[in-house]
PDB file of C-alpha atoms in Angstrom:
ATOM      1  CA  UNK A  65       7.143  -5.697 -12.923  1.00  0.00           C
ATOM      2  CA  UNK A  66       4.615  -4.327  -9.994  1.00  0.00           C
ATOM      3  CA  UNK A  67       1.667  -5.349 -12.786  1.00  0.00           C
ATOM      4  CA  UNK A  68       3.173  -9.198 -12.688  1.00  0.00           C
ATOM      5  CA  UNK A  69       3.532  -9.568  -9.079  1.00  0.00           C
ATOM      6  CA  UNK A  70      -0.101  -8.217  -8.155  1.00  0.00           C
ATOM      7  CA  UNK A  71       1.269  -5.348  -6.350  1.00  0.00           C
ATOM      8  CA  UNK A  72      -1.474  -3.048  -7.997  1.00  0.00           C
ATOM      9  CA  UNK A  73      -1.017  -0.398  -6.072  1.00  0.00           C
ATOM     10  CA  UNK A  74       2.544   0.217  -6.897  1.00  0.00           C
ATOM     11  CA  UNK A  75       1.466  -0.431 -10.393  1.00  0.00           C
ATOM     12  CA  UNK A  76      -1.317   2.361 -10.370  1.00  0.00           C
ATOM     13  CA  UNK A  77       1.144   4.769  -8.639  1.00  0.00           C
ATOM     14  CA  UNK A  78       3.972   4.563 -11.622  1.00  0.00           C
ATOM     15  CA  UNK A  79       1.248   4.425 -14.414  1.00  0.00           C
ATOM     16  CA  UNK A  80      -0.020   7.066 -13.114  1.00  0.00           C
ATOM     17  CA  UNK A  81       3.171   9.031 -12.820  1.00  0.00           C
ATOM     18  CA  UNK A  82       4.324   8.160 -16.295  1.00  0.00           C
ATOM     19  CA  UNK A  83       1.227   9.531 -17.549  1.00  0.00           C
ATOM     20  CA  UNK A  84       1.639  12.962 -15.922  1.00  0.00           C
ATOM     21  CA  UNK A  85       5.422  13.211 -16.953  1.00  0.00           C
ATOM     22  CA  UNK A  86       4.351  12.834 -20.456  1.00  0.00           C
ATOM     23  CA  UNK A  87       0.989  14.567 -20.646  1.00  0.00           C
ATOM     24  CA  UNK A  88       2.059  17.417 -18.452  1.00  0.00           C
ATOM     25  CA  UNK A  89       5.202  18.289 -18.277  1.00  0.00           C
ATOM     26  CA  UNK A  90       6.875  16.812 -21.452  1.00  0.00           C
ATOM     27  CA  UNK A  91       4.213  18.528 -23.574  1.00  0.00           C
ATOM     28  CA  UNK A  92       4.648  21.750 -22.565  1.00  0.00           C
ATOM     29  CA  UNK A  93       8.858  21.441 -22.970  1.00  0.00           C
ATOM     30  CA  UNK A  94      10.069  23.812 -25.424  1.00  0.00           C
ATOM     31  CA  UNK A  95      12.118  21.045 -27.037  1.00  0.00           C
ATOM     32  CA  UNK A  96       9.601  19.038 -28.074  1.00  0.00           C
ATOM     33  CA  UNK A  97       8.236  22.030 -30.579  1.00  0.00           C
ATOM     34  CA  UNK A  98      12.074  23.093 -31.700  1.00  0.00           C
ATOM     35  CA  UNK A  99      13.127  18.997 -32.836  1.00  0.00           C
ATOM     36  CA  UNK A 100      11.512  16.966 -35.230  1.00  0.00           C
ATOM     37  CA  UNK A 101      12.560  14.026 -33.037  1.00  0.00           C
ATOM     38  CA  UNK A 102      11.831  15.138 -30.032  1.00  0.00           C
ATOM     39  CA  UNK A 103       8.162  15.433 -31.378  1.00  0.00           C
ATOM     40  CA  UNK A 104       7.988  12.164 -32.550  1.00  0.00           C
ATOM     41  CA  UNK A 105       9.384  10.752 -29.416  1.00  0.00           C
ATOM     42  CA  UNK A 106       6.377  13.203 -27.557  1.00  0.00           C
ATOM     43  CA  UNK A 107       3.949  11.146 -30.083  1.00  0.00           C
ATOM     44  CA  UNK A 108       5.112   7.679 -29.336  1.00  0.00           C
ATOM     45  CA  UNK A 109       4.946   7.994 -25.176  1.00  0.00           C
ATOM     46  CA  UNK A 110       1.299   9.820 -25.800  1.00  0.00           C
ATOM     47  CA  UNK A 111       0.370   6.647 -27.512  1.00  0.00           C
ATOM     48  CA  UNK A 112       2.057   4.631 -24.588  1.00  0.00           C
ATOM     49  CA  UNK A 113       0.501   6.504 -22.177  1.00  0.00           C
ATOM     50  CA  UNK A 114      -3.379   6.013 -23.595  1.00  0.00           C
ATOM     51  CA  UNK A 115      -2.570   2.349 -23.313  1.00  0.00           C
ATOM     52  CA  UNK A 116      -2.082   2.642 -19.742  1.00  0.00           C
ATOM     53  CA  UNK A 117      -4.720   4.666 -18.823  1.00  0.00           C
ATOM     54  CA  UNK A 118      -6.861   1.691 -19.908  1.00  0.00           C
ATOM     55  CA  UNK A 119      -4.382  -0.595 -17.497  1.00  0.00           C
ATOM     56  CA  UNK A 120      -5.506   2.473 -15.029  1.00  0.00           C
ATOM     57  CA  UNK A 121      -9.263   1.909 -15.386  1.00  0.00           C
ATOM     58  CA  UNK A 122      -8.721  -2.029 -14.489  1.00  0.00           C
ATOM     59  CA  UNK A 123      -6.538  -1.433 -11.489  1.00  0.00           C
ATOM     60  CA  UNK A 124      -9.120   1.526  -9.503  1.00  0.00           C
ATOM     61  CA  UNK A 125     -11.847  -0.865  -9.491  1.00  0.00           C
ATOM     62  CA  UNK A 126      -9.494  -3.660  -8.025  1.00  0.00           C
ATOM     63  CA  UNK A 127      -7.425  -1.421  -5.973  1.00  0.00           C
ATOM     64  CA  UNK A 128     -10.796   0.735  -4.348  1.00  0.00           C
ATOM     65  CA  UNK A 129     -11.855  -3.260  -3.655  1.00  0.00           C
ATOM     66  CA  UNK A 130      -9.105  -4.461  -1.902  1.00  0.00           C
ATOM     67  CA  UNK A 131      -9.318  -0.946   0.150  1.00  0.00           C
ATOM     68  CA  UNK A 132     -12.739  -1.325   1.287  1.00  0.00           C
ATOM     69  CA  UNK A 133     -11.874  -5.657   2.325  1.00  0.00           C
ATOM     70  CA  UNK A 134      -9.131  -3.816   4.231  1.00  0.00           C
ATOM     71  CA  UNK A 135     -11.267  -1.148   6.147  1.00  0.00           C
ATOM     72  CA  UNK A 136     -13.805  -3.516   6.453  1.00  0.00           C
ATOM     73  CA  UNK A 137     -11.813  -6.009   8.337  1.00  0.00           C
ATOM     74  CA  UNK A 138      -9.961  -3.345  10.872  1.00  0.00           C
ATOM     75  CA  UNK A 139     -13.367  -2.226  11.483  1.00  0.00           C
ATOM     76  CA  UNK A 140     -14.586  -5.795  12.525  1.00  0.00           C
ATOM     77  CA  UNK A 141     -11.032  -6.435  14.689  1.00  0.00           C
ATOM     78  CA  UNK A 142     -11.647  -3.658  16.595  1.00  0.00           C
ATOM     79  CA  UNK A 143     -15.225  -4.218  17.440  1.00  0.00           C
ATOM     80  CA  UNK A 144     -14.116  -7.381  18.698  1.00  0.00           C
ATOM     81  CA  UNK A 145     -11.415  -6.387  20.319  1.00  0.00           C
ATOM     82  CA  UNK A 146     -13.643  -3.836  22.555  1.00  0.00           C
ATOM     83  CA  UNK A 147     -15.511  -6.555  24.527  1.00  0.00           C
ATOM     84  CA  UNK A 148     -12.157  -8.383  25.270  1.00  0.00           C
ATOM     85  CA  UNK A 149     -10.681  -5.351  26.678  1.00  0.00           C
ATOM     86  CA  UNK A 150     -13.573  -4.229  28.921  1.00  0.00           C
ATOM     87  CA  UNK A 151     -13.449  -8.123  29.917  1.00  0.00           C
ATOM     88  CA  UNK A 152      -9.321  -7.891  30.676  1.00  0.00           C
ATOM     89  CA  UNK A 153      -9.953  -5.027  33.326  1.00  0.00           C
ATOM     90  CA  UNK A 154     -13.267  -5.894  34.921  1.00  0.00           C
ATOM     91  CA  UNK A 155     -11.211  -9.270  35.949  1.00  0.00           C
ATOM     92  CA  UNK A 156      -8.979  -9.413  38.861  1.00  0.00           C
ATOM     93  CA  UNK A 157      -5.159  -9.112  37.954  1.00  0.00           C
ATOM     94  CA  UNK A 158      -4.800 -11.766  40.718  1.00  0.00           C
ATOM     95  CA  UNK A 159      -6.655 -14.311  38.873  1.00  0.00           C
ATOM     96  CA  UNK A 160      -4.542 -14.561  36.013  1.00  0.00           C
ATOM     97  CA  UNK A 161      -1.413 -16.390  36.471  1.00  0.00           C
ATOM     98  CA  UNK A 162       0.607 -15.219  33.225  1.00  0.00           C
ATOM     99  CA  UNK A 163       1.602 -11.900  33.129  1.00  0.00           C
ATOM    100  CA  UNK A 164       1.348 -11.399  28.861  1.00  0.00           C
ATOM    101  CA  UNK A 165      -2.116 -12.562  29.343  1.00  0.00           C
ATOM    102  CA  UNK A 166      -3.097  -9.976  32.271  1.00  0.00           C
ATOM    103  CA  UNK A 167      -1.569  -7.296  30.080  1.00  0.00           C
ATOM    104  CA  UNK A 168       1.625  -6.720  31.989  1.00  0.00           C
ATOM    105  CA  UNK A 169       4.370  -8.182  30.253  1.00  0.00           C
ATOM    106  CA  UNK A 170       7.543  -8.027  32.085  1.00  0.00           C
ATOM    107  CA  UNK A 171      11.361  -8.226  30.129  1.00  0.00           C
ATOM    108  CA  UNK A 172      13.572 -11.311  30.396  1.00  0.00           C
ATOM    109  CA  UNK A 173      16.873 -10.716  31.742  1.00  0.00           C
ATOM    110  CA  UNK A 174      19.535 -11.497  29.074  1.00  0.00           C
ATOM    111  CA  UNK A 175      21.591 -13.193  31.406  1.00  0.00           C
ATOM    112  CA  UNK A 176      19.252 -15.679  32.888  1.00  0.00           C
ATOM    113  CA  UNK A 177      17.807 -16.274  29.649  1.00  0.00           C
ATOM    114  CA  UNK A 178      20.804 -16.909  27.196  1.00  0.00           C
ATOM    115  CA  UNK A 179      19.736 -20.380  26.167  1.00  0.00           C
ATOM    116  CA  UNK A 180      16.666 -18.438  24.501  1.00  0.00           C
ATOM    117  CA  UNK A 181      18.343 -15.594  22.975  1.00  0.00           C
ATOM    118  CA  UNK A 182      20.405 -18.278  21.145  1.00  0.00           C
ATOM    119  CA  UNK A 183      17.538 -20.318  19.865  1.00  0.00           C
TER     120      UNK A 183
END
């Protein structure tokens, strides 16, 4: 389901999981030796699992991408939000008419205001 809707991430996270329930922990259960069932069962999900570890080689790649886009683009908001600032408090608050844009936003009073809060 994650897979289909491009949430790779999510998608990586359970792959991976399956793959250590199965190669980990199911392996070493004591049931899995004791029932010729159980073993085959073990067999089938190891199979499974090697399928998505190849699924787990395509999503890294995509998923270490979309990181580094991600960093890449906080990294350029902030440098430009660092000249903007300085800017804000070298100027006069008396210059600036509106309040949000000076930086000091001030809370509407419910009742003076109720036209809004029903919109």
């Amino acid at each position: 389901m994650y897979e289909r809707e491009g949430h790779d991430e999510q998608a990586y996270l359970i792959l991976f999981r399956h793959a250590q329930l199965i190669l980990v922990h199911l392996s070493k259960h004591p049931d899995t030796k004791k029932n010729e069932e159980d073993r085959k069962a073990l067999v089938a999900a190891e199979k499974e699992v090697e399928k998505n570890l190849s699924k787990l080689e395509i999503l890294r790649p995509r998923i270490n991408k979309r990181y580094e886009r991600y960093t890449q683009l906080m990294r350029e908001r902030e440098s430009r939000k660092q000249p903007s600032r300085t800017k804000i408090v070298a100027e006069p608050r008396e210059q600036v008419a509106d309040p949000a844009l000076a930086g000091v936003a001030e809370p509407l009073e419910a009742g003076e205001n109720r036209d809004l809060a029903v919109q």
